[in-house]
Amino acid sequence: MDAELRELYQQVILDHNKSPRNFRKLENANHTAEGYNPLCGDKINLYLIIEDDVVKDVGFQGSGCAISKASASLMSSIVKGMKKQEAEKLFEKFHDLVTGKLTNEEEIEELGKLAVFAGVRDFPARVKCASLAWHTLISALQDGKKVVSTEE
Ligand code: ZN
């Protein structure tokens, strides 16, 4: 990871840890899921309000490491307002990014702030921290009311 991206990565992680976005339970959520990463101890409860296939609102609660929290916070602010299919596509791209499959510079740039998570691809244990919120999102989008684990 080059110095610029590393600095940006640290900024994003710090910022979202200090003031996580959408860090609240949505009492009227119609899709929910719970995610767990036993390797690190990260836990997330995700709440979505979906209307006409659009993610109208997102909230999450949980505890875990800085990376898992920052990733959940960033994910929640990015998918708000997205169509279900768009969010699913973004998950695939994000997953390719953190596992090192996405290498096209242009496509990485299109990911905006999410691109900073490219830094975790060299650390397999961290990939799970970064992708937990996204796995939980997919579960919630599909049906929800399930517990997902990164170890399945
Ligand atoms: Zn973690």
mmCIF file of C-alpha atoms and ligand atoms in Angstrom:
data_model
loop_
_atom_site.group_PDB
_atom_site.id
_atom_site.type_symbol
_atom_site.label_atom_id
_atom_site.label_comp_id
_atom_site.label_asym_id
_atom_site.label_seq_id
_atom_site.Cartn_x
_atom_site.Cartn_y
_atom_site.Cartn_z
ATOM 1 C CA MET A 1 0.000 0.000 0.000
ATOM 2 C CA ASP A 2 1.467 3.377 -0.871
ATOM 3 C CA ALA A 3 1.980 6.071 1.746
ATOM 4 C CA GLU A 4 -0.950 8.189 0.599
ATOM 5 C CA LEU A 5 -3.448 5.348 0.794
ATOM 6 C CA ARG A 6 -2.057 4.251 4.134
ATOM 7 C CA GLU A 7 -2.591 7.713 5.544
ATOM 8 C CA LEU A 8 -6.099 7.867 4.166
ATOM 9 C CA TYR A 9 -6.810 4.427 5.604
ATOM 10 C CA GLN A 10 -5.746 5.553 9.061
ATOM 11 C CA GLN A 11 -7.847 8.697 8.771
ATOM 12 C CA VAL A 12 -10.969 6.820 7.738
ATOM 13 C CA ILE A 13 -10.565 4.209 10.480
ATOM 14 C CA LEU A 14 -9.981 6.873 13.139
ATOM 15 C CA ASP A 15 -12.805 9.089 11.946
ATOM 16 C CA HIS A 16 -15.412 6.335 11.800
ATOM 17 C CA ASN A 17 -14.373 4.977 15.179
ATOM 18 C CA LYS A 18 -14.620 8.316 16.834
ATOM 19 C CA SER A 19 -17.987 9.098 15.318
ATOM 20 C CA PRO A 20 -19.589 6.010 13.807
ATOM 21 C CA ARG A 21 -22.390 6.817 11.364
ATOM 22 C CA ASN A 22 -25.850 5.326 11.858
ATOM 23 C CA PHE A 23 -24.837 3.735 15.149
ATOM 24 C CA ARG A 24 -28.329 3.062 16.447
ATOM 25 C CA LYS A 25 -31.009 0.434 16.567
ATOM 26 C CA LEU A 26 -33.870 0.981 14.148
ATOM 27 C CA GLU A 27 -36.983 -0.026 16.032
ATOM 28 C CA ASN A 28 -39.056 -0.259 12.864
ATOM 29 C CA ALA A 29 -36.504 -2.220 10.816
ATOM 30 C CA ASN A 30 -38.038 -4.781 8.492
ATOM 31 C CA HIS A 31 -34.772 -6.601 7.734
ATOM 32 C CA THR A 32 -32.226 -7.445 10.385
ATOM 33 C CA ALA A 33 -29.213 -9.706 10.718
ATOM 34 C CA GLU A 34 -26.542 -10.460 13.204
ATOM 35 C CA GLY A 35 -22.905 -11.010 12.279
ATOM 36 C CA TYR A 36 -20.116 -12.527 14.274
ATOM 37 C CA ASN A 37 -16.415 -12.891 13.611
ATOM 38 C CA PRO A 38 -15.192 -15.320 16.270
ATOM 39 C CA LEU A 39 -11.539 -14.952 15.280
ATOM 40 C CA CYS A 40 -11.458 -11.359 16.437
ATOM 41 C CA GLY A 41 -14.593 -11.146 18.564
ATOM 42 C CA ASP A 42 -16.376 -8.648 16.323
ATOM 43 C CA LYS A 43 -20.143 -8.530 16.613
ATOM 44 C CA ILE A 44 -22.663 -6.523 14.662
ATOM 45 C CA ASN A 45 -26.412 -6.160 14.698
ATOM 46 C CA LEU A 46 -27.678 -4.632 11.510
ATOM 47 C CA TYR A 47 -31.060 -3.019 10.972
ATOM 48 C CA LEU A 48 -32.479 -2.096 7.600
ATOM 49 C CA ILE A 49 -35.647 -0.469 6.406
ATOM 50 C CA ILE A 50 -36.299 -1.648 2.876
ATOM 51 C CA GLU A 51 -39.113 -0.255 0.789
ATOM 52 C CA ASP A 52 -39.650 -1.076 -2.881
ATOM 53 C CA ASP A 53 -36.244 -2.774 -3.018
ATOM 54 C CA VAL A 54 -34.509 0.381 -1.824
ATOM 55 C CA VAL A 55 -32.506 0.611 1.389
ATOM 56 C CA LYS A 56 -34.296 3.532 3.019
ATOM 57 C CA ASP A 57 -32.450 3.482 6.291
ATOM 58 C CA VAL A 58 -29.589 1.651 7.957
ATOM 59 C CA GLY A 59 -28.580 1.321 11.561
ATOM 60 C CA PHE A 60 -26.107 -0.880 13.346
ATOM 61 C CA GLN A 61 -24.903 -1.704 16.798
ATOM 62 C CA GLY A 62 -22.110 -3.896 17.954
ATOM 63 C CA SER A 63 -18.693 -4.162 19.390
ATOM 64 C CA GLY A 64 -15.367 -5.120 17.983
ATOM 65 C CA CYS A 65 -12.083 -3.894 16.656
ATOM 66 C CA ALA A 66 -11.501 -0.561 14.964
ATOM 67 C CA ILE A 67 -11.549 -2.064 11.481
ATOM 68 C CA SER A 68 -14.863 -3.862 11.908
ATOM 69 C CA LYS A 69 -16.491 -0.784 13.371
ATOM 70 C CA ALA A 70 -15.151 1.586 10.733
ATOM 71 C CA SER A 71 -16.182 -0.796 7.990
ATOM 72 C CA ALA A 72 -19.719 -1.098 9.368
ATOM 73 C CA SER A 73 -19.999 2.666 9.713
ATOM 74 C CA LEU A 74 -18.775 3.319 6.189
ATOM 75 C CA MET A 75 -20.953 0.574 4.736
ATOM 76 C CA SER A 76 -24.038 1.965 6.489
ATOM 77 C CA SER A 77 -23.542 5.425 5.066
ATOM 78 C CA ILE A 78 -22.796 4.175 1.563
ATOM 79 C CA VAL A 79 -25.663 1.736 1.074
ATOM 80 C CA LYS A 80 -28.310 4.089 2.411
ATOM 81 C CA GLY A 81 -30.471 5.039 -0.551
ATOM 82 C CA MET A 82 -29.166 2.227 -2.721
ATOM 83 C CA LYS A 83 -31.233 -0.360 -4.486
ATOM 84 C CA LYS A 84 -30.905 -3.855 -3.117
ATOM 85 C CA GLN A 85 -29.170 -5.056 -6.292
ATOM 86 C CA GLU A 86 -26.713 -2.154 -6.229
ATOM 87 C CA ALA A 87 -25.755 -2.953 -2.653
ATOM 88 C CA GLU A 88 -25.235 -6.616 -3.572
ATOM 89 C CA LYS A 89 -22.998 -5.647 -6.471
ATOM 90 C CA LEU A 90 -21.023 -3.319 -4.261
ATOM 91 C CA PHE A 91 -20.535 -6.127 -1.766
ATOM 92 C CA GLU A 92 -18.998 -8.272 -4.509
ATOM 93 C CA LYS A 93 -16.618 -5.505 -5.501
ATOM 94 C CA PHE A 94 -15.698 -4.816 -1.911
ATOM 95 C CA HIS A 95 -15.086 -8.488 -1.319
ATOM 96 C CA ASP A 96 -12.868 -8.677 -4.402
ATOM 97 C CA LEU A 97 -11.015 -5.625 -3.151
ATOM 98 C CA VAL A 98 -10.214 -6.945 0.308
ATOM 99 C CA THR A 99 -9.291 -10.396 -0.963
ATOM 100 C CA GLY A 100 -6.966 -8.907 -3.561
ATOM 101 C CA LYS A 101 -8.956 -9.996 -6.641
ATOM 102 C CA LEU A 102 -9.791 -6.472 -7.693
ATOM 103 C CA THR A 103 -6.636 -4.956 -9.124
ATOM 104 C CA ASN A 104 -7.942 -2.609 -11.828
ATOM 105 C CA GLU A 105 -6.972 0.879 -10.629
ATOM 106 C CA GLU A 106 -9.991 2.532 -12.190
ATOM 107 C CA GLU A 107 -12.432 0.136 -10.599
ATOM 108 C CA ILE A 108 -10.723 0.581 -7.252
ATOM 109 C CA GLU A 109 -11.020 4.349 -7.560
ATOM 110 C CA GLU A 110 -14.721 4.010 -8.283
ATOM 111 C CA LEU A 111 -15.143 2.544 -4.827
ATOM 112 C CA GLY A 112 -14.349 5.937 -3.301
ATOM 113 C CA LYS A 113 -13.639 5.805 0.414
ATOM 114 C CA LEU A 114 -14.098 2.049 0.426
ATOM 115 C CA ALA A 115 -10.855 1.812 -1.528
ATOM 116 C CA VAL A 116 -8.874 2.425 1.654
ATOM 117 C CA PHE A 117 -9.757 -1.103 2.746
ATOM 118 C CA ALA A 118 -7.480 -2.418 0.005
ATOM 119 C CA GLY A 119 -4.880 -2.270 2.768
ATOM 120 C CA VAL A 120 -6.287 -5.300 4.568
ATOM 121 C CA ARG A 121 -5.713 -7.733 1.727
ATOM 122 C CA ASP A 122 -2.255 -8.588 3.019
ATOM 123 C CA PHE A 123 -3.715 -9.543 6.397
ATOM 124 C CA PRO A 124 -6.181 -12.451 6.079
ATOM 125 C CA ALA A 125 -7.440 -12.102 9.649
ATOM 126 C CA ARG A 126 -8.239 -8.449 8.986
ATOM 127 C CA VAL A 127 -10.160 -9.292 5.820
ATOM 128 C CA LYS A 128 -12.781 -10.886 8.064
ATOM 129 C CA CYS A 129 -12.977 -7.800 10.259
ATOM 130 C CA ALA A 130 -13.433 -5.580 7.221
ATOM 131 C CA SER A 131 -15.994 -7.777 5.483
ATOM 132 C CA LEU A 132 -18.132 -8.771 8.496
ATOM 133 C CA ALA A 133 -20.522 -5.842 8.110
ATOM 134 C CA TRP A 134 -20.930 -6.624 4.423
ATOM 135 C CA HIS A 135 -21.677 -10.294 4.971
ATOM 136 C CA THR A 136 -24.226 -9.224 7.556
ATOM 137 C CA LEU A 137 -25.708 -6.769 5.071
ATOM 138 C CA ILE A 138 -26.185 -9.481 2.450
ATOM 139 C CA SER A 139 -27.870 -11.699 4.995
ATOM 140 C CA ALA A 140 -30.197 -8.886 6.042
ATOM 141 C CA LEU A 141 -31.000 -8.004 2.432
ATOM 142 C CA GLN A 142 -31.866 -11.573 1.570
ATOM 143 C CA ASP A 143 -34.085 -12.287 4.478
ATOM 144 C CA GLY A 144 -32.506 -11.511 7.764
ATOM 145 C CA LYS A 145 -33.264 -12.751 11.235
ATOM 146 C CA LYS A 146 -30.240 -15.010 10.938
ATOM 147 C CA VAL A 147 -26.860 -15.095 12.524
ATOM 148 C CA VAL A 148 -23.918 -15.082 10.121
ATOM 149 C CA SER A 149 -20.423 -16.059 11.043
ATOM 150 C CA THR A 150 -17.218 -15.448 9.146
ATOM 151 C CA GLU A 151 -16.251 -19.009 10.042
ATOM 152 C CA GLU A 152 -18.864 -20.806 7.989
HETATM 153 ZN ZN ZN B 1 -11.862 -7.441 14.098
#
